[in-house]
Coordinates of C-alpha atoms in Angstrom, one line a residue:
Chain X
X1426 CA -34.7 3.8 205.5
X1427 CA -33.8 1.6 202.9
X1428 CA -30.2 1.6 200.9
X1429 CA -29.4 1.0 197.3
X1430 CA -26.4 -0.8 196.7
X1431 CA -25.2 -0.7 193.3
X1432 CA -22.6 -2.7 190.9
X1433 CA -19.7 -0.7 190.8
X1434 CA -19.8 -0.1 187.2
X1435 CA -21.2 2.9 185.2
X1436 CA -24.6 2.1 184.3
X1437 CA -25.7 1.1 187.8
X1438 CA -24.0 3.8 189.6
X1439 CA -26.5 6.0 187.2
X1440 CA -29.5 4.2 187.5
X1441 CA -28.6 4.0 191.3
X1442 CA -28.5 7.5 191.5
X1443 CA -31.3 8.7 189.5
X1444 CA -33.2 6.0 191.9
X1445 CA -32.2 7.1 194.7
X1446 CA -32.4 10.6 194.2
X1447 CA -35.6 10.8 192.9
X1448 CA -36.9 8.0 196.1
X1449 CA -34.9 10.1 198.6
X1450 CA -32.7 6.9 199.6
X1451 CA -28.8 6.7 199.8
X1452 CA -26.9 4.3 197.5
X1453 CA -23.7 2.5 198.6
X1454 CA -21.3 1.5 196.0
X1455 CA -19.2 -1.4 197.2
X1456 CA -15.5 -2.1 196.9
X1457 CA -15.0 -5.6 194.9
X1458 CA -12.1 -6.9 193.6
X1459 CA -10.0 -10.3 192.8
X1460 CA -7.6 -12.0 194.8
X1461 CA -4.3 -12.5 192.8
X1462 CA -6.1 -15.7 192.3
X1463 CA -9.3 -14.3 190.5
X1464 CA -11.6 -15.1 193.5
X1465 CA -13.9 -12.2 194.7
X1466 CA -13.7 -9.9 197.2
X1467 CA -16.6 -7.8 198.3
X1468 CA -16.7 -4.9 201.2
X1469 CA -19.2 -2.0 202.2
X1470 CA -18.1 0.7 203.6
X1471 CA -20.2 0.4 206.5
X1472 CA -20.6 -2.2 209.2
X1473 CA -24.3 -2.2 209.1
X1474 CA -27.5 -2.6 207.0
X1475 CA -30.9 -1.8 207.3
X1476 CA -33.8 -4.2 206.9
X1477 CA -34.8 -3.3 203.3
X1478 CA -31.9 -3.0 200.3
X1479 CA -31.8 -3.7 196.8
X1480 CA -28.8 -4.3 194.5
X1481 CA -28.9 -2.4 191.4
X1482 CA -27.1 -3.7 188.2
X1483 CA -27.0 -6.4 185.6
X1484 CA -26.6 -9.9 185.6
X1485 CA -24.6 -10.2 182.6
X1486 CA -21.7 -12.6 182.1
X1487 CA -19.9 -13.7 185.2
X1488 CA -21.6 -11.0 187.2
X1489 CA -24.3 -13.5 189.1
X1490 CA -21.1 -14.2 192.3
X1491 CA -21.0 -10.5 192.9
X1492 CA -24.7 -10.0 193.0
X1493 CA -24.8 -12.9 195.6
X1494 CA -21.9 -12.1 197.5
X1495 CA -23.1 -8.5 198.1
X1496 CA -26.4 -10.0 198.7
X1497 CA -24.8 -12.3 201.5
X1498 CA -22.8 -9.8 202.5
X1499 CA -25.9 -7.3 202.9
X1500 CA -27.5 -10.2 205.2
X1501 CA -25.0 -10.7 207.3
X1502 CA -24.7 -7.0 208.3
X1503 CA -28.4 -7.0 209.2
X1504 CA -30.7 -6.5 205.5
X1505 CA -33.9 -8.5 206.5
X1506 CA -34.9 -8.1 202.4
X1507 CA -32.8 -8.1 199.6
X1508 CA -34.1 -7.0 196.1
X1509 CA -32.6 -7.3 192.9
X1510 CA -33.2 -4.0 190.3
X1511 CA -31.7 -5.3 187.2
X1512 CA -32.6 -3.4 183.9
X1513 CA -31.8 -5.9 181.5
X1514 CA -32.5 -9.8 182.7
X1515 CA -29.8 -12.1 181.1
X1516 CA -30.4 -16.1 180.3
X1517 CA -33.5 -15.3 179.0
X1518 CA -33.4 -16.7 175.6
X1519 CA -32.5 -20.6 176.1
X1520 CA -36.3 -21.4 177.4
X1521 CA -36.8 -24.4 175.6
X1522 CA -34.5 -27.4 175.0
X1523 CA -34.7 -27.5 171.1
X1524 CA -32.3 -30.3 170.6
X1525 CA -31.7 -33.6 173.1
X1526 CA -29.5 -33.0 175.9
X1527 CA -29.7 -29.0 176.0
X1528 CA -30.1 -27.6 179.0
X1529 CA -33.1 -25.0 179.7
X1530 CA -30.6 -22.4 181.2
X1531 CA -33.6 -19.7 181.8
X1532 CA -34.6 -22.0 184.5
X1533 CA -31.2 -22.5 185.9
X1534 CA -30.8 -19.4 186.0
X1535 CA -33.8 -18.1 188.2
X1536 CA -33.6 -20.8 190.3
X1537 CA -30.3 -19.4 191.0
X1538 CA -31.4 -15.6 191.3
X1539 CA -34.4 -16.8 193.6
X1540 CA -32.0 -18.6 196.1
X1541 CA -30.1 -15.1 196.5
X1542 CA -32.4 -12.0 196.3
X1543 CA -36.4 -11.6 197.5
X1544 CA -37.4 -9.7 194.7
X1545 CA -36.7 -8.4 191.5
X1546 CA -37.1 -5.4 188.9
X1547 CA -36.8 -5.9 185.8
X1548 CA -37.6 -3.8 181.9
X1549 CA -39.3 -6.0 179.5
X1550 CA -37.8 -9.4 180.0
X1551 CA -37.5 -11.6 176.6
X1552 CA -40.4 -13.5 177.5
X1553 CA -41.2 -16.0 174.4
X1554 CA -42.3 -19.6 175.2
X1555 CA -43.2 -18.6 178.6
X1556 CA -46.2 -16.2 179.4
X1557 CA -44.5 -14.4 182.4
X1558 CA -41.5 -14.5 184.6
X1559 CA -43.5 -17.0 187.2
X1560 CA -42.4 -19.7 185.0
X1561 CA -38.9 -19.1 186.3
X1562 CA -38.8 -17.1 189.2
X1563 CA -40.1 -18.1 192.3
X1564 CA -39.5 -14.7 193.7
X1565 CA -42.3 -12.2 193.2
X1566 CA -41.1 -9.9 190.5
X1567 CA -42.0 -6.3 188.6
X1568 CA -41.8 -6.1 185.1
X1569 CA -41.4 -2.3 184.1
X1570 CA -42.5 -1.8 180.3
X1571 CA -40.4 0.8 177.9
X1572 CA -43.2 1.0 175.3
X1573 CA -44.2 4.3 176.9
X1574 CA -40.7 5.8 176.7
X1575 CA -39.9 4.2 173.3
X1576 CA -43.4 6.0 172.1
X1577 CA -43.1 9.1 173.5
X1578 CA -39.1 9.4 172.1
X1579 CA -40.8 8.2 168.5
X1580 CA -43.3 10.6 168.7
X1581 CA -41.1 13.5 169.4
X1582 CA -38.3 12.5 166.9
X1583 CA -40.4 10.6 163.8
X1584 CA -43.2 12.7 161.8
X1585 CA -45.1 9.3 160.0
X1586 CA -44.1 6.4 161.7
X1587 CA -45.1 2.7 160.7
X1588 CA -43.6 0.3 163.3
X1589 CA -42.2 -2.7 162.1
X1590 CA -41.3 -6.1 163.8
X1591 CA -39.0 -8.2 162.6
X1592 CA -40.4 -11.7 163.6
X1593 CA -43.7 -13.0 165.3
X1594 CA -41.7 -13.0 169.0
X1595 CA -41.4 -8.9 168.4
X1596 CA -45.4 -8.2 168.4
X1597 CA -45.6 -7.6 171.8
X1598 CA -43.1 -4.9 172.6
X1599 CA -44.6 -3.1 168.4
X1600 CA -47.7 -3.7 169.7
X1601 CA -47.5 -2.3 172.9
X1602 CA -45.1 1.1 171.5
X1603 CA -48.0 1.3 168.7
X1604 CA -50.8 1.5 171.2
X1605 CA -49.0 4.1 173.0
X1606 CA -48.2 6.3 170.2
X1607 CA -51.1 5.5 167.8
X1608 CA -48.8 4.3 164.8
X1609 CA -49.6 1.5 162.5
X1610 CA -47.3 -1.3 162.2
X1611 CA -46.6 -4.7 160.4
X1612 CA -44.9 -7.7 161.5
X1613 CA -42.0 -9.9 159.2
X1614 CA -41.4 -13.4 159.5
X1615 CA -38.1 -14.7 160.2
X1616 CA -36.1 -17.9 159.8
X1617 CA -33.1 -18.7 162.1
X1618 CA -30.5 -20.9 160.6
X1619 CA -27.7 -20.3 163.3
X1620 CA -26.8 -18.0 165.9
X1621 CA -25.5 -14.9 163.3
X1622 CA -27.4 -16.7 160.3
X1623 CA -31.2 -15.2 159.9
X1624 CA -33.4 -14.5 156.9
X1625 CA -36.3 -12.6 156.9
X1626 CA -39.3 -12.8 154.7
X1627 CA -40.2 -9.6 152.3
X1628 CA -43.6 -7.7 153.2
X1629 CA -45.5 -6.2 151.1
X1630 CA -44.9 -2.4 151.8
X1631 CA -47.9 -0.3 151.1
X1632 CA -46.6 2.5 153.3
X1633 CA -44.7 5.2 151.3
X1634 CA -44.2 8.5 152.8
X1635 CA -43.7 6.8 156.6
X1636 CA -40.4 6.2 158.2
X1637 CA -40.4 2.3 159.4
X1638 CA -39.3 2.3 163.1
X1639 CA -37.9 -1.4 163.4
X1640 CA -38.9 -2.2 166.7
X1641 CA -37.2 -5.3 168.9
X1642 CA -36.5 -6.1 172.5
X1643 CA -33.1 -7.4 172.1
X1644 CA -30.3 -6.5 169.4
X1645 CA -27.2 -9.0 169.9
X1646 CA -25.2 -9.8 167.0
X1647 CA -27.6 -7.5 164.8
X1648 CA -28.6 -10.3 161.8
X1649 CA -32.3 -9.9 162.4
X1650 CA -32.4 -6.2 162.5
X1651 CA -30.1 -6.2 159.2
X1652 CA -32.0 -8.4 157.8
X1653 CA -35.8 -6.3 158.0
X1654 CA -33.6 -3.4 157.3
X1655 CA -32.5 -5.2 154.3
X1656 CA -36.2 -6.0 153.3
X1657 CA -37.5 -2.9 154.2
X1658 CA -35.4 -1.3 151.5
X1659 CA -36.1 -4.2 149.0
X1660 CA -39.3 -3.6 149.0
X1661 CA -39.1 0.2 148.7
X1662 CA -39.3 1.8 151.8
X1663 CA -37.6 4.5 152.9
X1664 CA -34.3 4.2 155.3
X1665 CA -35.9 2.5 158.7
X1666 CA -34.6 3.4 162.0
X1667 CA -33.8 0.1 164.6
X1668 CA -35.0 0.6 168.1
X1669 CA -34.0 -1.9 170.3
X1670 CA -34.7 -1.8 173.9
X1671 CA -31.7 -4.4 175.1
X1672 CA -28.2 -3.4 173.7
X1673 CA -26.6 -6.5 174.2
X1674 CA -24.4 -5.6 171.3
X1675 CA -21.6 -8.6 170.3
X1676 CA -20.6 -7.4 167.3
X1677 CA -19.9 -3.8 165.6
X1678 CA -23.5 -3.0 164.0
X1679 CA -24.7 0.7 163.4
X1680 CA -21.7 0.8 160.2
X1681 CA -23.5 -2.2 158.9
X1682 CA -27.0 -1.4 159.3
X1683 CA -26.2 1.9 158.0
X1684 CA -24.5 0.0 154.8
X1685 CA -27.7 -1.9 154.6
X1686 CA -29.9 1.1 154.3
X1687 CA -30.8 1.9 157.6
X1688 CA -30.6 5.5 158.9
X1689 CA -29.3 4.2 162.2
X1690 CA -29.9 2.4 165.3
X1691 CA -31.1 3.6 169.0
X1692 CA -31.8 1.7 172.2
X1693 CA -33.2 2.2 175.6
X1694 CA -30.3 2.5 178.4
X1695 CA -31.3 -0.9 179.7
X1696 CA -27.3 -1.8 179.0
X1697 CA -25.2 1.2 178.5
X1698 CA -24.0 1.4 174.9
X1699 CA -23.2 4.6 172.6
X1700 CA -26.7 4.3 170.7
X1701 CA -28.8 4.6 174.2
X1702 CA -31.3 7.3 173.2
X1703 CA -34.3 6.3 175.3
X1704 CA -34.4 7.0 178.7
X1705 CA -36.3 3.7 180.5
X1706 CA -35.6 5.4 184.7
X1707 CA -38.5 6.7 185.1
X1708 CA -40.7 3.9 184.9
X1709 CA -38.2 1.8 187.1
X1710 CA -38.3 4.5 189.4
X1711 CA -42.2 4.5 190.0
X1712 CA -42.0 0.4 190.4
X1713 CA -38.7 0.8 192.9
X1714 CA -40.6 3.2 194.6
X1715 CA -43.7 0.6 195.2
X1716 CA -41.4 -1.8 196.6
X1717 CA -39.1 0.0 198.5
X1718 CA -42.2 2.3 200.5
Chain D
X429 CA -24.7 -47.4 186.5
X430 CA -23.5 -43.5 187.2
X431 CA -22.3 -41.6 184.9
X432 CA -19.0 -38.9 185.1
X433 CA -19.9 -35.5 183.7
X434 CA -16.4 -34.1 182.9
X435 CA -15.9 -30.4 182.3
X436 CA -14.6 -29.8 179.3
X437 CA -10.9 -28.7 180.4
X438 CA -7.8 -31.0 179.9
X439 CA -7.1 -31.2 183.9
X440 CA -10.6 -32.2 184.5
X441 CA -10.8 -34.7 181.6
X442 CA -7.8 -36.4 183.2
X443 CA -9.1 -37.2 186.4
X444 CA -12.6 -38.4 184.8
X445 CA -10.5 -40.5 183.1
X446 CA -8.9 -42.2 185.3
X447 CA -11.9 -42.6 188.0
X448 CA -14.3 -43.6 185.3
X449 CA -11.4 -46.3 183.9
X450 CA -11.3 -47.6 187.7
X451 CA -14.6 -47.4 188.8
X452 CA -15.6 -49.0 185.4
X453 CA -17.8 -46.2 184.8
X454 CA -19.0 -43.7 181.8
X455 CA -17.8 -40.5 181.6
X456 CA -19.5 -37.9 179.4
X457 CA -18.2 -34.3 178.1
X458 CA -20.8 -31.9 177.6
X459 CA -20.4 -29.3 174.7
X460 CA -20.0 -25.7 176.4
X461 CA -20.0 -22.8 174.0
X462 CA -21.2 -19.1 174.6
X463 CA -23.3 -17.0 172.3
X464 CA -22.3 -14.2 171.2
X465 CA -23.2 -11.9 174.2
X466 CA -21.3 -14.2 176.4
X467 CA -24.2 -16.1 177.5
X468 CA -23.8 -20.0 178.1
X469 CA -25.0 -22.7 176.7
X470 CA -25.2 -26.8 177.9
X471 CA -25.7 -29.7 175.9
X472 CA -24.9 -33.5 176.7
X473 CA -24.2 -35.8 173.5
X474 CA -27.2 -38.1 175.4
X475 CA -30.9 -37.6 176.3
X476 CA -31.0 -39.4 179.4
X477 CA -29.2 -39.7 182.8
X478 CA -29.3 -42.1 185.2
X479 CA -29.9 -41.7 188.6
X480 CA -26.8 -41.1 190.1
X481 CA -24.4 -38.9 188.4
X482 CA -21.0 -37.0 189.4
X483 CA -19.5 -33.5 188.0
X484 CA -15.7 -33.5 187.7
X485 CA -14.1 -30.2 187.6
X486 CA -12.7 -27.5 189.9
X487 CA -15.1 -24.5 190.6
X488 CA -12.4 -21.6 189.8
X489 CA -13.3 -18.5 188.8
X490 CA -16.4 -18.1 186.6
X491 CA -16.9 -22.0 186.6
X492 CA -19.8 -22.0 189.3
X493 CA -22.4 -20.9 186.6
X494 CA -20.8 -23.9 184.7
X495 CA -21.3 -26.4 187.3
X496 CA -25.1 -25.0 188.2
X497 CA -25.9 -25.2 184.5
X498 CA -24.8 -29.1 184.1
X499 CA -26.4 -30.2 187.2
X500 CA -29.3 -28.7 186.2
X501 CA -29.8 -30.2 182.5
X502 CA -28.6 -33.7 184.4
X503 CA -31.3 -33.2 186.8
X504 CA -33.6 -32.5 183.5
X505 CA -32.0 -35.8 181.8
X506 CA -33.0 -37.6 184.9
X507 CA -30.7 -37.3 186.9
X508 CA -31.7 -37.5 191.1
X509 CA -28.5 -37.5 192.5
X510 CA -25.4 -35.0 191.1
X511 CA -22.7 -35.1 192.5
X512 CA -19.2 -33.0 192.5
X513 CA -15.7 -34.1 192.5
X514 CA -13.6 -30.7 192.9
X515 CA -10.3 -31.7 193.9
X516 CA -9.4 -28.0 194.6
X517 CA -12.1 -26.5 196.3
X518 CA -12.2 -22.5 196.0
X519 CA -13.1 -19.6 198.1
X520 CA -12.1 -21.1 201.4
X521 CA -9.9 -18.9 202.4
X522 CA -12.2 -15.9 202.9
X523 CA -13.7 -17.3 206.2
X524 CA -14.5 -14.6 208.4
X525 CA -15.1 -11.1 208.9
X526 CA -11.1 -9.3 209.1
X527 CA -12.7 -5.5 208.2
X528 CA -15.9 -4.1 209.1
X529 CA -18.0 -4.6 206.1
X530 CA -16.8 -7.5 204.3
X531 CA -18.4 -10.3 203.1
X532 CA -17.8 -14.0 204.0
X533 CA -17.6 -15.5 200.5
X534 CA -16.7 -19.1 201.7
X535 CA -19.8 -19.1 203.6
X536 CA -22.2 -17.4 200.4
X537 CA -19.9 -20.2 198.2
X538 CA -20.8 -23.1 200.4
X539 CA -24.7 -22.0 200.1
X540 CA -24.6 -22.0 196.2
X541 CA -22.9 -25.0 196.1
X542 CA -25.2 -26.8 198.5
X543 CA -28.0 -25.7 196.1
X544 CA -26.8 -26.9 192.9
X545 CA -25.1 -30.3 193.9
X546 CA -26.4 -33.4 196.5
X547 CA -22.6 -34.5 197.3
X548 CA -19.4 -33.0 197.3
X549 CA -15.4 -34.4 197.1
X550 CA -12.6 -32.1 197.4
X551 CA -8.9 -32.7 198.2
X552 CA -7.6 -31.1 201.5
X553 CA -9.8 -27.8 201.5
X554 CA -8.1 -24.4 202.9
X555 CA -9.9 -25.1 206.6
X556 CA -8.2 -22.6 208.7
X557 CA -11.1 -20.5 211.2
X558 CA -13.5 -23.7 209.9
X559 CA -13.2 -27.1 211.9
X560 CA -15.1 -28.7 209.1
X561 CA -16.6 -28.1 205.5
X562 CA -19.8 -28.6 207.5
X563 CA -19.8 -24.9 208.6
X564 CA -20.4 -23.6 205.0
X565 CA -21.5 -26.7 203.1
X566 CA -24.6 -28.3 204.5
X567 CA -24.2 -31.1 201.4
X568 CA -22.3 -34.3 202.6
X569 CA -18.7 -33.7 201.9
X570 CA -15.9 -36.3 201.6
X571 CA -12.3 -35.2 202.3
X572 CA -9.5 -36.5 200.6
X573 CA -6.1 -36.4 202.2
X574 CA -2.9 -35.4 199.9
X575 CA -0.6 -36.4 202.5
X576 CA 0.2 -40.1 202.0
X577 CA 0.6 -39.6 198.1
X578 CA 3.1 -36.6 199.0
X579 CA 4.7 -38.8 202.1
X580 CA 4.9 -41.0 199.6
X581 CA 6.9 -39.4 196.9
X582 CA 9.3 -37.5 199.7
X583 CA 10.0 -41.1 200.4
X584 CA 10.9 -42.0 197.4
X585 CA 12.5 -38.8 196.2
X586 CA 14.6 -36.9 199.2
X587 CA 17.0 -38.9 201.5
X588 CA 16.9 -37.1 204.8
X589 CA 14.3 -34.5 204.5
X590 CA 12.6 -32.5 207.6
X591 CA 9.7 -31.0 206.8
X592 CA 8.7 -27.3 207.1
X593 CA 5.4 -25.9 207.6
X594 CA 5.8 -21.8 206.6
X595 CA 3.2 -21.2 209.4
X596 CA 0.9 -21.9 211.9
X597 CA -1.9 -22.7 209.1
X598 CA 0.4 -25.0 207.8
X599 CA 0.9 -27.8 210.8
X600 CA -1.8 -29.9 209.7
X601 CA -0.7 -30.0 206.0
X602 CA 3.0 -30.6 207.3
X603 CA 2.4 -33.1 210.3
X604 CA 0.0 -35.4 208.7
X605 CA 3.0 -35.9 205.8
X606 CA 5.4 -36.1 208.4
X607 CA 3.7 -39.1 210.7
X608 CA 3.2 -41.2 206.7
X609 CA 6.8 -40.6 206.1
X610 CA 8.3 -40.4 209.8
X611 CA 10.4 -37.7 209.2
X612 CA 11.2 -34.8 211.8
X613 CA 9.7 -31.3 211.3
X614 CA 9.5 -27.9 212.1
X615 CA 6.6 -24.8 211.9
X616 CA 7.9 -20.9 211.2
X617 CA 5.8 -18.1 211.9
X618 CA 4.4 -15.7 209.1
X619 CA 3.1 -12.2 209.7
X620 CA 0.9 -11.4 206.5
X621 CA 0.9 -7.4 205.4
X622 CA -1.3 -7.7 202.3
X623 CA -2.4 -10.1 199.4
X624 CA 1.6 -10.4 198.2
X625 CA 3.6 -8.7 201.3
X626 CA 4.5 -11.4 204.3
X627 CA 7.4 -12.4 206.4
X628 CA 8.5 -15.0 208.0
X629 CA 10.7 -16.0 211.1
X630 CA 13.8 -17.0 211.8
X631 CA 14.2 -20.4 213.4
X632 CA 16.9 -22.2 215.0
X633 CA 17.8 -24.7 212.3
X634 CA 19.8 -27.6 213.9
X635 CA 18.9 -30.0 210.7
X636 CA 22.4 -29.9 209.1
X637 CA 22.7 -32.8 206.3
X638 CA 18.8 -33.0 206.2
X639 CA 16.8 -31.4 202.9
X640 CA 13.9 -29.2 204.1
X641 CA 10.8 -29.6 202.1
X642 CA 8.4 -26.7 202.8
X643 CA 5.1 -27.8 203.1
X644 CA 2.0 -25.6 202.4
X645 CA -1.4 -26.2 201.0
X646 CA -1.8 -23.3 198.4
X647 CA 0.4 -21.6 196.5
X648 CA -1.2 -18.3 195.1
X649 CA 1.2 -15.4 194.9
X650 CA 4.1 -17.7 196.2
X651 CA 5.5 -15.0 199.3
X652 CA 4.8 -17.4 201.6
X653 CA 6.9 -20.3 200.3
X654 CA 9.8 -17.2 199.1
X655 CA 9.9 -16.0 202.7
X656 CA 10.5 -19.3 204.5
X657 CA 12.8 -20.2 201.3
X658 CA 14.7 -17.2 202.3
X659 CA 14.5 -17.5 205.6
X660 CA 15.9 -20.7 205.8
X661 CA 18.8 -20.1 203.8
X662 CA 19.4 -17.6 205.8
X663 CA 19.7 -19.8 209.2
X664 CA 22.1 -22.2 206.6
X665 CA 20.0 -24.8 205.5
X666 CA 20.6 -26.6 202.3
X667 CA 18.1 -25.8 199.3
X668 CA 14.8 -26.3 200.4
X669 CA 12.5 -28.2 198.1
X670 CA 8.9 -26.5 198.0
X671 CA 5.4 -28.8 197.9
X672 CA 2.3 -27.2 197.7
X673 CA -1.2 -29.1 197.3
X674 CA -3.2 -26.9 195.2
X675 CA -0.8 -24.9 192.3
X676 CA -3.3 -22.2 192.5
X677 CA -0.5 -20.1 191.0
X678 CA -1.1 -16.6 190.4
X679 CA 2.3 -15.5 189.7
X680 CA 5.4 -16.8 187.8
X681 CA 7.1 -18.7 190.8
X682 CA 9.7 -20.9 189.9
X683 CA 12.5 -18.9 189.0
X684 CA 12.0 -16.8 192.1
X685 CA 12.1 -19.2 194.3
X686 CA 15.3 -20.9 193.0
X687 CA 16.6 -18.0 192.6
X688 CA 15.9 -17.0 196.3
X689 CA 17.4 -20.5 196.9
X690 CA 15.4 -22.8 196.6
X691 CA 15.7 -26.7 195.0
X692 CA 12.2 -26.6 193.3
X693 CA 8.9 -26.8 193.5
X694 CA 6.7 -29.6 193.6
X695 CA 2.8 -29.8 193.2
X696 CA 0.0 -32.6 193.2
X697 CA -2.4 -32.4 190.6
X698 CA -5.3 -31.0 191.8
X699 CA -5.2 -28.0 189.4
X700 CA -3.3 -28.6 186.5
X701 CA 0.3 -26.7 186.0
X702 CA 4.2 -27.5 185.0
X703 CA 5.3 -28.6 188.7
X704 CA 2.5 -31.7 189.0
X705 CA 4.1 -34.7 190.1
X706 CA 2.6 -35.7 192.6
X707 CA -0.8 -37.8 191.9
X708 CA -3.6 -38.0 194.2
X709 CA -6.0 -39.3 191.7
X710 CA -5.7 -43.0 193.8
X711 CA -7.0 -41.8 197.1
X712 CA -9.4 -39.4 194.8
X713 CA -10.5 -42.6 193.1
X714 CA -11.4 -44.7 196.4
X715 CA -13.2 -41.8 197.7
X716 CA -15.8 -41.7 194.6
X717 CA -16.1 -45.3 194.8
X718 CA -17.5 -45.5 198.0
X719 CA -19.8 -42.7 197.2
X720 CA -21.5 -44.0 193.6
X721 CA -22.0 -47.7 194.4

């Protein structure tokens, strides 16, 4: 019987549960913690593991040592197969070397994850300039799509809807929530000047008496999503929602895009953040459960 | 003709410095910044690498993703052969198994390491249950010894010192000084009780009109060096002065220590803090010549 193991903070614990309740499998939560020195310390409590586990949680920020300590850890105590469930997928976004001497940290990165787990989960990843995750992943992966849960919450919350992207990357994940809820929907065009500096061009808006439902898979510092908003309203629309499906949140945002005209902001519990509205487990359950049978 | 890659902290900059001034060779400094979610990001002022280039910079704390990231773009740039000069060299000290459960991290550490760099140099690594840096590293490693550059300044500094080695861990540090600067010495026994909680005993201390100089590789939380400070004293020795290799310090120490009766203490510069003075960037220097020409 497989085991979850999950990060010790709160979003993996829930995903980890809701997992392994609905799969009928137990979830460990290991003990980590620093040495006076800062180094990491990582312990199960239990001296064994069975062939198949998967580590559940996000690889955000410095969290990429505990992920492969626990998956060394798991080996050494007898896990055969280690897999990596991890809702949001970080180091996305640098998949191009735009000036000389960047590095391409995307592929760093995955080459990195590949050496340490056997396979990975994973909701909509920010691909962009490559087609899918194969480009930096040598691990097989599943890529779970939110589109049906961001269209069914629309559907039940918004009466007109007319989804809106905010730039050209953002067609897939409007497209695909469009599809699935049968709205219509428009697509801006943005210009990035820095990394909180964005403008974004002004439609035309021939769609009074719908509610624009900014739709894109990442809000970080918020400028692109203030900007449409900003748009939106310029060109007469009524006050949009944002959905985003990735709450990587760096800055305060809902009191500005509320100041800009927006009614307010809502994301998918990919990253656990007060404006998670949209439940994405189900769907990561139903791929779990193909890989963990 | 290699190139240095410095990190971008003072400590590192200083030994690039000076090896690169030696060896006659360039040293870089990448820019490292993070975006606003915390994410890295790598760029060398250059769009090229030679063949052969080396990464100067300890790998404390978050650093690893650091080091993985520059030899990756250097690979990019060109690059076949990186190379890391880490004069301390951390997570050695978690090198086995003590509770049921727990992960080896020096053994997971030496695997990403391996992965991300061809060569390694560190300054007298934490090898206690390890013979060699070949159980966790399978990358060539290169050892350089402290002891001559600290024989050297006890020579010049102490009149009739006998060294001290706080425990059993300790003899190699203590006799390898000891044969460079043929002075007597002497090894206490330490009983550890937690991360900050050890004793030390007693020993016969016949070495009236000599200055003990404890002699211990890393100082983290400092007990270790307070204990035999205290013990000592205890058995009527004169102030003991206190050298450690690697200032790994977690706590404030000094004022402790001299106030538990100690002289001082007394570091080399392998991670940078107030009690450096003693250099080991000579023997560092000779060791990185022999490996990029």
């Amino acid at each position: 019987m497989p085991v979850l193991i999950s990060l010790p903070d709160p979003a993996a614990r829930a995903h980890a549960a809701r997992i392994g309740d609905r799969l009928g499998i137990e979830v460990t939560v290991p003990e980590i913690r620093q040495f006076p020195d800062g180094e990491l310390y990582v312990r199960f409590d239990r001296d064994t593991m069975p062939d198949e586990v998967a580590i559940v949680g996000n690889l955000v920020h410095d969290t990429f040592l505990r992920v492969a300590f626990l998956a060394g850890t798991a080996r050494d105590l007898g896990a055969t197969r280690v897999g990596l469930i991890a809702p949001y997928l970080s180091y996305m976004r640098q998949d191009a070397k735009f000036h000389p001497g960047e590095g391409v940290t995307a592929t760093y990165f995955g080459r990195l994850v590949s050496g340490v787990v056997d396979w990975m989960v994973t909701v909509d990843p920010h691909l962009h300039r490559y087609d899918s995750l194969k480009s930096v992943y040598s691990i097989p992966t599943t890529v779970v799509r939110s589109a049906s849960s961001i269209a069914s919450w629309v559907g039940a919350e918004i009466k007109q809807p007319v989804l809106v992207g905010p730039d050209a990357e953002s067609v897939q994940w409007v497209s695909a929530v469009a599809e699935h809820c049968g709205a219509p929907y428009v697509i801006l065009e943005k210009t990035r000047r820095g990394d909180r500096d964005v403008s974004v061009s002004s439609p035309s808006y021939p769609w009074n008496g719908h509610t624009p439902i900014i739709i894109d898979d990442i809000v970080s510092t918020g400028r692109t999503m203030l900007e449409a908003t900003k748009q939106l309203r310029a060109a007469g629309s009524a006050p949009p929602m944002c959905i985003a499906i990735h709450a990587v949140f760096a800055d305060a945002l809902t009191e500005e895009l509320v100041a800009a005209g927006a009614s307010s902001i809502v994301t998918c519990n990919t990253i656990e953040h007060a404006s998670n509205r949209i439940c994405i487990r189900e769907p990561l359950v139903d791929a779990v459960r193909s890989l963990l049978s």
